[in-house]
Structures are given as C-alpha cells and as structure tokens.
C-alpha cells in the first residue's frame, strides 16, 4: 500500500527520495510525489503525478526541485481516484504532508476547516491533515507541537510525515496504527553518509541502502528529525525514549540479483530461508526449543489462529499439524471476520496471529480483540519490530528475509516450516509426540532445502506445462487433507499474478458443485501425494478425466500409477505427510509464475494488490 520516505541532510533530497520510492514500489501504488522546502523562499515545492515513478522522474527531469530536505510518497488510492491532484504530498500554507492509512473523520474535519476559510484542492482525506497542521501553526510556531495538536484531532489509522517551509531542514512524523520508523545516518552510523543526515520511512527497505540503524516508533509517537538530531514524543507531546536497533537484512537481499522478477528470486531463496528459519528456532535432535518462548502448554485449552490470505492458508495447515501432533484443539479464523462475529475467547486460549509483514491491519485488530478478551497472544512474523510484534505477548520470527514481490512465496513456506516446528514443540510438551517421531520429522525438515533445490531445477519443465495451458481462462486446484490448503494457495497465487480465474477446493467437494465447471478447456491441478486419501484422489482424477478436463498432477516421485491419468505430471520427493505441503507448494508457485510471465503481466506488482494491507 502507500509508502513514505523522508530525508534531511546535506545531500540533494530528490534522488534519495526517488531511490526510496523505487524500493517501496513493490508495495503497490497508483501515483507518486515529492515535496522539497525551497532554498530560495516561496512555498514548499511539489512534484506529483499519476502512474509509475518513472513518470515522476520524467517530470522532475523537466522541472527539478533543489534542496537537502524532503518527503516522498507512493499512493494507493482510498479516498479519491488516482490522479495528480489527489497524489501526495498535499500542501496547505507553509506545510506539505504525506500520509498512509485512512482518516475516518476527514469529512467532519474538512467541513470545519472549510468553515474556517481553508480551501481544498483534492478529494483526499490527507489534505485535511495539511490544513490542520497549517492551522495549528498559526497558534504557535513549534512545528512538532503543531503536529501533536493536529494528530490529536485525527481518527483512524495513519502514519504521516510533514515538512514546513519555515523550518526547511525539519521533518515531523507521526505514527498511529500504521508503520513508520526513523533511519539514523551520519558518518559512522549510515552506510554511505559523509555528513549528518536522518531519514523517516514506512518500510525499512526504503532506506536500507543508506542506513541500517533505525528507531521504531510506537503507536501514538511523533518524531522530529533534522540532519543532526532526532527526538520522539508521545501523543501528548512529552519526550519519550525509543531504542535504536540495527537491521540485519542486507541491502542486497532487497535486490533482484539477476533474476527476471523478485518473485522468481524469492522462490529460489526458499532453501536458504527454510534453513535459517530452523536455525532461528533452536532445533534439537528430537525437539524444538524456541529459546525465549514461554508457553504453559498444560494451561492452553485451545489455539485460535488469526490470519489473512496466504498466511491464512498457512494457518489452515498449522491447524492440522498441531491437532495431529500435539492434540491441542485449534480453530482458524479469517482475521477480517474475527472481531465482527463476537467470538468466544477464553483466558485459557492462545491466540496465534500469523502475518508475514506484521502490518496487516485486520490481523493486528483481530489479535488485539483476542487479547482484550483475555487470551494469551503469540505472533508469527517475518519482520523484526513490525506492529504485530508489539501487540503480541510473544513472537516467533520466520527468517525469510525481505519479501518484495507482492505474491508471497518464501514467506509462506517459512510459515509452514514454523508450523511444523511449533507442532513438534507443542507435541513434545503435551506428550503426544514421541522422541522417535519428532526425530524423524526434524530429520525430514533438515532434508527439505536439498529437495527444494531439486524441485527448482524443474522450473523449465513447469514452464512448458504453463505454455501448454497458456490459453486457459479458468483453473481448478484440488487437494485433500494437508494439501487442501495447498490447493487454496495454488489457486490464490495463480489468480493474483496471472489474472486467470482460479479456485481451490477440497477434492472431496468436487462432486458437490465445482465439477460442473470442468470441460476440455479447464486445467485441473490435482495434488495427489501418496498417503491417506490417495485412492480417493485417483477417483477424483478419473471424474475430471471423464469430463474432458486437462489434468496437471502433482504426485510423489516413484508413483507409476498416476502417469496414465494425468496430462502433465510434476513429481515431488516422498517425504513425511506433515512436510508434503512445503514441497507441494513449490511447483505451484513456479506454475503460477510461468503462467503470469508467459502472459506478460506485472508479476511483482499485480494490478490492484498491495504488499501489506495496512487498512481494514
Ligand atoms: C498473497 C499474499 C497475501 C498476504 C495477505 C496477508 O500472495 O501475499 O494474501 O498473505 O495480505 O499478509 P501478511 O502475511 O503480511 O499479513
């Protein structure tokens, strides 16, 4: 969704802002802009345009903005269509503001400000913030305190950064339920600083090239940065201390490194990502310790998992794993539905939120709801310091590294790895998982990276399969048991990046409706791993075949039966059932990728989608 970057220092701000905006592109956006306080007097200079950052660069080439301080923004339209006038920054008086999130009481504020003489030029909720700050500055020239007073009038979820022509080297930023952090630069601190400088950003990838030293703002915090100084205050304007931390992600991890797309690169990073997730968990020979995690398993009557999208699919798999290995009852809820159905939550429940970004508004809200109703809370997250990690009592981190492509791949398989690890951990503590079985699973996990390497080597063959079905407009994905959520995920991946209509179903449900869709133009991807239910999957396959459907089977290496039934066959290594979802996901990711690439879609930034959905 929207992205914010701000810079104040000695360098020319615009190239740094544009570089940061480019790194935020992956989040999805439809317009972009920058604001730079003038060095020669006059109002804050603006440059904005609808469309891609290349268009903004072209317009800045024609009309450059000079100055060592500025703010930049990529907008994903919520209030008002994508257009130049609605693009951020928005200016009022001496002030220009960029904003992520939604101001829920914007209509009321706009009416009040208009009545007081403010003139609005856009349809956005953001413009009210600029007018509010400008109005507050007429009472008292302290920029930070003016934003404190303006922020106190805003309702909703937002992060903002503002500049002021009267203090041209200063940026004031504020965070309220939307991510925002400070990046500290300067000689010896920044990666490339030769003089004093500081940054603000909604996502660390925007500034990673310049500094890895950051200060996470808490909800309700406001900050003022100048080249030499930063200060943080709470919502009442009182100074607060926030610790610095060093980001371990390397800037190179957020580059394409020779791959055609980030998605392809991230698919290929899965062996390493899974290995590192296991390393981070403290995996022993027949147990998983999770140093620092303290869960009283005997007091945990139920686990309630909360997640959205791909993370929701990981939760569905986690439910079967934890119920199977630890015998703890698990419920899974779509986070956006959870708090609106007056859920039953008990103090003996553990609410487990799963979110790659840790910034998904619905997941954060659902976890807060569960916490408020007395549950213990745990989060599984891929981003250190993300908002979700501050809501949860405890956090387990996956170590996928930065995921830039909107379509989640390595974050998903590391979530699945974490689910297996957590199920082993819990199973050993409830006593339902024997040391011998745990050891077999741990050994199986250790072998996964090598198996995935082999599966990745089949990418070219999977491209041929995609090419053969290139004209398809619809596609079905079928799976049973642990592979049913894999079918859901396969369908989600295909539809989001190729725009081919795809549905995932439990194979047993075919006869109850979806089979009506099957005809000679419909590829049906069937997850047919050997194990319980295999015979039934074969019957489902026969049913599809009888109706002329084209079958792409994902089966177990060494399966000599299925070849006769399938039009295309993708084989995955024979591993324990609990680990099959991880391996079965890889060919489905590649299939979706090749379908999309052959079709020529914007693989990394599919239309209408955003990397982290920070509004409800
Ligand atoms: C799909 C995808 C989304 C996310 C969902 C939740 O490829 O990435 O469905 O899984 O928006 O995001 P997180 O995991 O960041 O909470």
Short mmCIF file of N, CA and C in Angstrom, two decimals, residues 436-571:
data_model
loop_
_atom_site.label_atom_id
_atom_site.label_comp_id
_atom_site.label_asym_id
_atom_site.label_seq_id
_atom_site.Cartn_x
_atom_site.Cartn_y
_atom_site.Cartn_z
N UNK A 436 10.98 -40.37 19.03
CA UNK A 436 11.34 -41.05 17.78
C UNK A 436 10.65 -40.37 16.57
N UNK A 437 9.36 -40.10 16.74
CA UNK A 437 8.61 -39.45 15.65
C UNK A 437 9.12 -38.00 15.44
N UNK A 438 9.41 -37.34 16.58
CA UNK A 438 9.93 -35.97 16.48
C UNK A 438 11.26 -35.98 15.73
N UNK A 439 12.08 -36.95 16.02
CA UNK A 439 13.39 -37.03 15.36
C UNK A 439 13.21 -37.24 13.85
N UNK A 440 12.26 -38.10 13.51
CA UNK A 440 12.02 -38.35 12.08
C UNK A 440 11.59 -37.05 11.38
N UNK A 441 10.75 -36.28 12.07
CA UNK A 441 10.29 -35.01 11.46
C UNK A 441 11.42 -34.00 11.36
N UNK A 442 12.23 -33.92 12.43
CA UNK A 442 13.36 -32.99 12.40
C UNK A 442 14.31 -33.38 11.27
N UNK A 443 14.59 -34.67 11.15
CA UNK A 443 15.48 -35.12 10.05
C UNK A 443 14.87 -34.77 8.70
N UNK A 444 13.56 -34.98 8.61
CA UNK A 444 12.87 -34.66 7.35
C UNK A 444 12.96 -33.18 7.02
N UNK A 445 12.83 -32.36 8.08
CA UNK A 445 12.95 -30.90 7.86
C UNK A 445 14.34 -30.53 7.35
N UNK A 446 15.35 -31.18 7.95
CA UNK A 446 16.74 -30.85 7.55
C UNK A 446 16.97 -31.18 6.07
N UNK A 447 16.23 -32.18 5.56
CA UNK A 447 16.43 -32.57 4.16
C UNK A 447 15.68 -31.68 3.17
N UNK A 448 14.74 -30.88 3.70
CA UNK A 448 13.88 -30.11 2.79
C UNK A 448 14.65 -29.19 1.83
N UNK A 449 15.65 -28.42 2.33
CA UNK A 449 16.32 -27.49 1.40
C UNK A 449 16.89 -28.21 0.17
N UNK A 450 17.46 -29.39 0.37
CA UNK A 450 18.02 -30.11 -0.79
C UNK A 450 16.90 -30.56 -1.73
N UNK A 451 15.80 -31.02 -1.16
CA UNK A 451 14.66 -31.42 -2.01
C UNK A 451 14.15 -30.22 -2.81
N UNK A 452 14.09 -29.08 -2.15
CA UNK A 452 13.57 -27.89 -2.85
C UNK A 452 14.50 -27.50 -3.99
N UNK A 453 15.82 -27.62 -3.74
CA UNK A 453 16.77 -27.34 -4.83
C UNK A 453 16.45 -28.20 -6.04
N UNK A 454 16.14 -29.48 -5.81
CA UNK A 454 15.81 -30.36 -6.94
C UNK A 454 14.53 -29.93 -7.62
N UNK A 455 13.55 -29.52 -6.82
CA UNK A 455 12.28 -29.09 -7.42
C UNK A 455 12.48 -27.83 -8.26
N UNK A 456 13.35 -26.95 -7.78
CA UNK A 456 13.58 -25.70 -8.51
C UNK A 456 14.24 -25.97 -9.86
N UNK A 457 15.00 -27.07 -9.90
CA UNK A 457 15.65 -27.43 -11.16
C UNK A 457 14.63 -27.81 -12.22
N UNK A 458 13.38 -28.09 -11.79
CA UNK A 458 12.34 -28.48 -12.76
C UNK A 458 11.58 -27.26 -13.29
N UNK A 459 12.09 -26.06 -12.99
CA UNK A 459 11.37 -24.84 -13.38
C UNK A 459 11.09 -24.80 -14.90
N UNK A 460 12.09 -25.18 -15.70
CA UNK A 460 11.91 -25.10 -17.17
C UNK A 460 10.81 -26.06 -17.61
N UNK A 461 10.77 -27.25 -16.99
CA UNK A 461 9.73 -28.23 -17.37
C UNK A 461 8.35 -27.69 -16.99
N UNK A 462 8.28 -26.98 -15.86
CA UNK A 462 6.99 -26.43 -15.41
C UNK A 462 6.56 -25.29 -16.35
N UNK A 463 7.54 -24.59 -16.89
CA UNK A 463 7.21 -23.53 -17.85
C UNK A 463 6.54 -24.14 -19.10
N UNK A 464 7.03 -25.32 -19.48
CA UNK A 464 6.44 -26.00 -20.66
C UNK A 464 4.98 -26.36 -20.36
N UNK A 465 4.73 -26.81 -19.12
CA UNK A 465 3.35 -27.13 -18.73
C UNK A 465 2.50 -25.85 -18.82
N UNK A 466 3.03 -24.77 -18.29
CA UNK A 466 2.28 -23.50 -18.31
C UNK A 466 2.01 -23.07 -19.76
N UNK A 467 3.01 -23.26 -20.61
CA UNK A 467 2.84 -22.86 -22.02
C UNK A 467 1.73 -23.67 -22.69
N UNK A 468 1.69 -24.97 -22.34
CA UNK A 468 0.67 -25.83 -22.95
C UNK A 468 -0.75 -25.37 -22.58
N UNK A 469 -0.90 -24.79 -21.41
CA UNK A 469 -2.24 -24.40 -20.95
C UNK A 469 -2.42 -22.88 -20.99
N UNK A 470 -1.58 -22.25 -21.77
CA UNK A 470 -1.49 -20.78 -21.74
C UNK A 470 -2.82 -20.07 -22.02
N UNK A 471 -3.66 -20.69 -22.85
CA UNK A 471 -4.91 -20.01 -23.22
C UNK A 471 -6.01 -20.16 -22.17
N UNK A 472 -5.74 -20.91 -21.11
CA UNK A 472 -6.81 -21.19 -20.14
C UNK A 472 -7.31 -19.90 -19.49
N UNK A 473 -8.63 -19.85 -19.28
CA UNK A 473 -9.19 -18.67 -18.61
C UNK A 473 -9.57 -19.00 -17.18
N UNK A 474 -9.73 -20.30 -16.91
CA UNK A 474 -10.10 -20.75 -15.56
C UNK A 474 -9.24 -21.94 -15.20
N UNK A 475 -9.08 -22.16 -13.92
CA UNK A 475 -8.26 -23.29 -13.49
C UNK A 475 -8.74 -23.75 -12.11
N UNK A 476 -8.80 -25.06 -11.92
CA UNK A 476 -9.19 -25.59 -10.60
C UNK A 476 -7.98 -26.22 -9.93
N UNK A 477 -7.92 -26.12 -8.62
CA UNK A 477 -6.88 -26.76 -7.83
C UNK A 477 -7.57 -27.65 -6.81
N UNK A 478 -7.18 -28.91 -6.76
CA UNK A 478 -7.80 -29.84 -5.82
C UNK A 478 -6.76 -30.45 -4.91
N UNK A 479 -7.11 -30.62 -3.64
CA UNK A 479 -6.20 -31.29 -2.70
C UNK A 479 -7.00 -31.86 -1.55
N UNK A 480 -6.42 -32.77 -0.84
CA UNK A 480 -7.08 -33.38 0.33
C UNK A 480 -6.20 -33.18 1.56
N UNK A 481 -6.82 -33.25 2.72
CA UNK A 481 -6.05 -33.22 3.97
C UNK A 481 -5.14 -32.00 4.01
N UNK A 482 -3.87 -32.25 4.37
CA UNK A 482 -2.91 -31.15 4.47
C UNK A 482 -2.69 -30.44 3.14
N UNK A 483 -3.00 -31.13 2.04
CA UNK A 483 -2.79 -30.49 0.74
C UNK A 483 -4.02 -29.73 0.25
N UNK A 484 -5.11 -29.75 1.02
CA UNK A 484 -6.26 -28.91 0.63
C UNK A 484 -5.89 -27.42 0.72
N UNK A 485 -5.31 -26.96 1.86
CA UNK A 485 -4.89 -25.54 1.87
C UNK A 485 -3.82 -25.23 0.82
N UNK A 486 -3.02 -26.24 0.45
CA UNK A 486 -2.02 -26.00 -0.61
C UNK A 486 -2.75 -25.71 -1.92
N UNK A 487 -3.88 -26.41 -2.14
CA UNK A 487 -4.68 -26.15 -3.35
C UNK A 487 -5.24 -24.73 -3.30
N UNK A 488 -5.70 -24.31 -2.12
CA UNK A 488 -6.21 -22.93 -1.97
C UNK A 488 -5.11 -21.93 -2.31
N UNK A 489 -3.93 -22.21 -1.80
CA UNK A 489 -2.81 -21.30 -2.00
C UNK A 489 -2.37 -21.30 -3.47
N UNK A 490 -2.38 -22.48 -4.10
CA UNK A 490 -2.01 -22.56 -5.52
C UNK A 490 -2.96 -21.71 -6.35
N UNK A 491 -4.25 -21.77 -6.02
CA UNK A 491 -5.25 -21.00 -6.77
C UNK A 491 -5.06 -19.50 -6.53
N UNK A 492 -4.80 -19.15 -5.27
CA UNK A 492 -4.60 -17.72 -4.95
C UNK A 492 -3.40 -17.17 -5.73
N UNK A 493 -2.31 -17.96 -5.71
CA UNK A 493 -1.09 -17.49 -6.39
C UNK A 493 -1.36 -17.27 -7.87
N UNK A 494 -2.05 -18.26 -8.49
CA UNK A 494 -2.28 -18.14 -9.93
C UNK A 494 -3.16 -16.92 -10.24
N UNK A 495 -4.25 -16.78 -9.49
CA UNK A 495 -5.16 -15.68 -9.85
C UNK A 495 -4.53 -14.32 -9.60
N UNK A 496 -3.77 -14.19 -8.51
CA UNK A 496 -3.29 -12.84 -8.19
C UNK A 496 -2.23 -12.33 -9.17
N UNK A 497 -1.45 -13.24 -9.73
CA UNK A 497 -0.40 -12.69 -10.63
C UNK A 497 -0.70 -12.89 -12.11
N UNK A 498 -1.56 -13.87 -12.46
CA UNK A 498 -1.82 -14.09 -13.90
C UNK A 498 -3.19 -13.58 -14.29
N UNK A 499 -4.03 -13.27 -13.31
CA UNK A 499 -5.43 -12.84 -13.50
C UNK A 499 -6.27 -13.94 -14.16
N UNK A 500 -5.79 -15.18 -14.11
CA UNK A 500 -6.61 -16.30 -14.57
C UNK A 500 -7.53 -16.67 -13.40
N UNK A 501 -8.80 -16.84 -13.69
CA UNK A 501 -9.72 -17.21 -12.62
C UNK A 501 -9.34 -18.60 -12.10
N UNK A 502 -9.09 -18.71 -10.81
CA UNK A 502 -8.68 -20.00 -10.25
C UNK A 502 -9.39 -20.23 -8.93
N UNK A 503 -9.78 -21.47 -8.72
CA UNK A 503 -10.45 -21.83 -7.46
C UNK A 503 -9.76 -23.05 -6.86
N UNK A 504 -9.62 -23.04 -5.56
CA UNK A 504 -9.09 -24.22 -4.87
C UNK A 504 -10.22 -24.91 -4.13
N UNK A 505 -10.23 -26.22 -4.17
CA UNK A 505 -11.28 -26.98 -3.46
C UNK A 505 -10.68 -28.22 -2.81
N UNK A 506 -11.35 -28.67 -1.77
CA UNK A 506 -11.04 -29.99 -1.22
C UNK A 506 -11.53 -30.99 -2.27
N UNK A 507 -10.67 -31.96 -2.64
CA UNK A 507 -11.05 -32.85 -3.75
C UNK A 507 -12.40 -33.50 -3.52
N UNK A 508 -12.69 -33.83 -2.26
CA UNK A 508 -13.95 -34.49 -1.95
C UNK A 508 -15.17 -33.62 -2.24
N UNK A 509 -14.96 -32.33 -2.37
CA UNK A 509 -16.06 -31.41 -2.63
C UNK A 509 -16.41 -31.29 -4.12
N UNK A 510 -15.57 -31.84 -4.96
CA UNK A 510 -15.77 -31.73 -6.41
C UNK A 510 -17.19 -32.07 -6.83
N UNK A 511 -17.62 -33.22 -6.33
CA UNK A 511 -18.94 -33.72 -6.75
C UNK A 511 -20.07 -32.84 -6.24
N UNK A 512 -19.77 -32.00 -5.25
CA UNK A 512 -20.82 -31.19 -4.64
C UNK A 512 -20.97 -29.84 -5.34
N UNK A 513 -20.39 -29.68 -6.48
CA UNK A 513 -20.57 -28.42 -7.21
C UNK A 513 -19.52 -28.11 -8.24
N UNK A 514 -18.23 -27.97 -7.83
CA UNK A 514 -17.23 -27.46 -8.78
C UNK A 514 -17.10 -28.29 -10.05
N UNK A 515 -17.46 -29.57 -10.00
CA UNK A 515 -17.29 -30.41 -11.19
C UNK A 515 -18.10 -29.89 -12.38
N UNK A 516 -19.12 -29.09 -12.08
CA UNK A 516 -19.92 -28.51 -13.17
C UNK A 516 -19.07 -27.61 -14.07
N UNK A 517 -17.97 -27.11 -13.52
CA UNK A 517 -17.13 -26.19 -14.31
C UNK A 517 -16.21 -26.93 -15.29
N UNK A 518 -16.01 -28.22 -15.06
CA UNK A 518 -14.96 -28.93 -15.80
C UNK A 518 -15.38 -29.17 -17.25
N UNK A 519 -14.52 -28.76 -18.16
CA UNK A 519 -14.70 -29.12 -19.57
C UNK A 519 -13.31 -29.19 -20.21
N UNK A 520 -13.28 -29.36 -21.51
CA UNK A 520 -12.00 -29.56 -22.18
C UNK A 520 -11.06 -28.36 -22.14
N UNK A 521 -11.57 -27.21 -21.72
CA UNK A 521 -10.70 -26.02 -21.67
C UNK A 521 -10.16 -25.76 -20.26
N UNK A 522 -10.53 -26.62 -19.35
CA UNK A 522 -10.24 -26.31 -17.94
C UNK A 522 -9.08 -27.16 -17.40
N UNK A 523 -7.90 -26.55 -17.19
CA UNK A 523 -6.86 -27.31 -16.49
C UNK A 523 -7.25 -27.53 -15.03
N UNK A 524 -7.04 -28.73 -14.54
CA UNK A 524 -7.32 -29.03 -13.15
C UNK A 524 -6.02 -29.52 -12.52
N UNK A 525 -5.53 -28.75 -11.56
CA UNK A 525 -4.28 -29.12 -10.89
C UNK A 525 -4.66 -29.98 -9.69
N UNK A 526 -4.18 -31.21 -9.69
CA UNK A 526 -4.57 -32.12 -8.61
C UNK A 526 -3.34 -32.46 -7.77
N UNK A 527 -3.46 -32.20 -6.47
CA UNK A 527 -2.37 -32.58 -5.56
C UNK A 527 -2.63 -34.02 -5.14
N UNK A 528 -1.80 -34.90 -5.63
CA UNK A 528 -2.08 -36.33 -5.47
C UNK A 528 -0.91 -37.04 -4.81
N UNK A 529 -0.45 -36.49 -3.69
CA UNK A 529 0.66 -37.13 -2.99
C UNK A 529 0.20 -38.46 -2.41
N UNK A 530 1.15 -39.38 -2.36
CA UNK A 530 0.78 -40.66 -1.75
C UNK A 530 0.56 -40.48 -0.26
N UNK A 531 -0.31 -41.30 0.32
CA UNK A 531 -0.63 -41.19 1.74
C UNK A 531 -2.11 -41.45 1.89
N UNK A 532 -2.66 -41.20 3.11
CA UNK A 532 -4.08 -41.46 3.31
C UNK A 532 -4.90 -40.62 2.31
N UNK A 533 -5.87 -41.23 1.71
CA UNK A 533 -6.72 -40.49 0.78
C UNK A 533 -6.25 -40.54 -0.66
N UNK A 534 -5.08 -41.15 -0.89
CA UNK A 534 -4.52 -41.17 -2.26
C UNK A 534 -5.51 -41.83 -3.23
N UNK A 535 -6.09 -42.98 -2.79
CA UNK A 535 -7.03 -43.72 -3.65
C UNK A 535 -8.21 -42.84 -4.03
N UNK A 536 -8.66 -42.07 -3.08
CA UNK A 536 -9.83 -41.21 -3.33
C UNK A 536 -9.46 -40.10 -4.33
N UNK A 537 -8.23 -39.58 -4.20
CA UNK A 537 -7.80 -38.55 -5.15
C UNK A 537 -7.77 -39.14 -6.56
N UNK A 538 -7.34 -40.39 -6.68
CA UNK A 538 -7.32 -41.03 -8.01
C UNK A 538 -8.74 -41.06 -8.59
N UNK A 539 -9.71 -41.37 -7.71
CA UNK A 539 -11.10 -41.40 -8.21
C UNK A 539 -11.52 -40.01 -8.68
N UNK A 540 -11.13 -38.97 -7.91
CA UNK A 540 -11.48 -37.60 -8.32
C UNK A 540 -10.86 -37.28 -9.68
N UNK A 541 -9.65 -37.78 -9.85
CA UNK A 541 -8.94 -37.56 -11.10
C UNK A 541 -9.68 -38.20 -12.28
N UNK A 542 -10.18 -39.41 -12.04
CA UNK A 542 -10.95 -40.12 -13.07
C UNK A 542 -12.20 -39.32 -13.43
N UNK A 543 -12.81 -38.74 -12.40
CA UNK A 543 -14.04 -37.97 -12.65
C UNK A 543 -13.76 -36.76 -13.55
N UNK A 544 -12.63 -36.11 -13.28
CA UNK A 544 -12.26 -34.94 -14.08
C UNK A 544 -11.97 -35.39 -15.51
N UNK A 545 -11.24 -36.47 -15.61
CA UNK A 545 -10.85 -37.00 -16.93
C UNK A 545 -12.08 -37.37 -17.76
N UNK A 546 -13.06 -37.97 -17.08
CA UNK A 546 -14.28 -38.39 -17.79
C UNK A 546 -15.02 -37.20 -18.39
N UNK A 547 -14.78 -36.01 -17.85
CA UNK A 547 -15.46 -34.82 -18.35
C UNK A 547 -14.55 -33.99 -19.25
N UNK A 548 -13.48 -34.60 -19.64
CA UNK A 548 -12.59 -33.93 -20.61
C UNK A 548 -11.63 -32.93 -20.01
N UNK A 549 -11.62 -32.79 -18.67
CA UNK A 549 -10.73 -31.82 -18.03
C UNK A 549 -9.27 -32.18 -18.26
N UNK A 550 -8.42 -31.17 -18.32
CA UNK A 550 -6.98 -31.40 -18.52
C UNK A 550 -6.30 -31.47 -17.15
N UNK A 551 -5.68 -32.59 -16.87
CA UNK A 551 -5.15 -32.80 -15.52
C UNK A 551 -3.65 -32.52 -15.43
N UNK A 552 -3.32 -31.65 -14.49
CA UNK A 552 -1.91 -31.44 -14.13
C UNK A 552 -1.77 -32.04 -12.74
N UNK A 553 -1.09 -33.17 -12.65
CA UNK A 553 -0.99 -33.85 -11.35
C UNK A 553 0.34 -33.54 -10.68
N UNK A 554 0.27 -33.23 -9.39
CA UNK A 554 1.49 -33.08 -8.58
C UNK A 554 1.52 -34.33 -7.69
N UNK A 555 2.43 -35.24 -8.00
CA UNK A 555 2.40 -36.55 -7.34
C UNK A 555 3.75 -36.88 -6.74
N UNK A 556 3.81 -38.04 -6.08
CA UNK A 556 5.04 -38.44 -5.37
C UNK A 556 5.99 -39.15 -6.32
N UNK A 557 7.25 -38.78 -6.21
CA UNK A 557 8.29 -39.43 -7.00
C UNK A 557 8.18 -40.94 -6.81
N UNK A 558 8.21 -41.68 -7.90
CA UNK A 558 8.11 -43.15 -7.78
C UNK A 558 6.68 -43.63 -7.97
N UNK A 559 5.73 -42.70 -8.16
CA UNK A 559 4.34 -43.10 -8.40
C UNK A 559 4.20 -43.48 -9.88
N UNK A 560 4.00 -44.77 -10.14
CA UNK A 560 3.92 -45.20 -11.54
C UNK A 560 2.48 -45.35 -12.01
N UNK A 561 1.52 -45.09 -11.12
CA UNK A 561 0.12 -45.27 -11.49
C UNK A 561 -0.45 -44.02 -12.14
N UNK A 562 -0.08 -42.91 -11.57
CA UNK A 562 -0.80 -41.67 -11.88
C UNK A 562 -0.53 -41.14 -13.30
N UNK A 563 0.64 -41.52 -13.83
CA UNK A 563 1.04 -41.01 -15.14
C UNK A 563 -0.01 -41.25 -16.21
N UNK A 564 -0.72 -42.40 -16.13
CA UNK A 564 -1.70 -42.74 -17.17
C UNK A 564 -2.93 -41.85 -17.10
N UNK A 565 -3.15 -41.28 -15.94
CA UNK A 565 -4.38 -40.48 -15.76
C UNK A 565 -4.16 -38.99 -16.02
N UNK A 566 -2.91 -38.56 -15.94
CA UNK A 566 -2.64 -37.12 -15.98
C UNK A 566 -2.14 -36.68 -17.36
N UNK A 567 -2.49 -35.47 -17.76
CA UNK A 567 -1.94 -34.91 -19.00
C UNK A 567 -0.53 -34.41 -18.75
N UNK A 568 -0.32 -33.84 -17.56
CA UNK A 568 1.01 -33.37 -17.18
C UNK A 568 1.29 -33.85 -15.77
N UNK A 569 2.54 -34.23 -15.58
CA UNK A 569 2.89 -34.80 -14.28
C UNK A 569 4.08 -34.04 -13.70
N UNK A 570 3.93 -33.59 -12.43
CA UNK A 570 5.05 -32.95 -11.73
C UNK A 570 5.30 -33.80 -10.49
N UNK A 571 6.53 -34.27 -10.35
CA UNK A 571 6.81 -35.20 -9.24
C UNK A 571 7.57 -34.49 -8.12
#
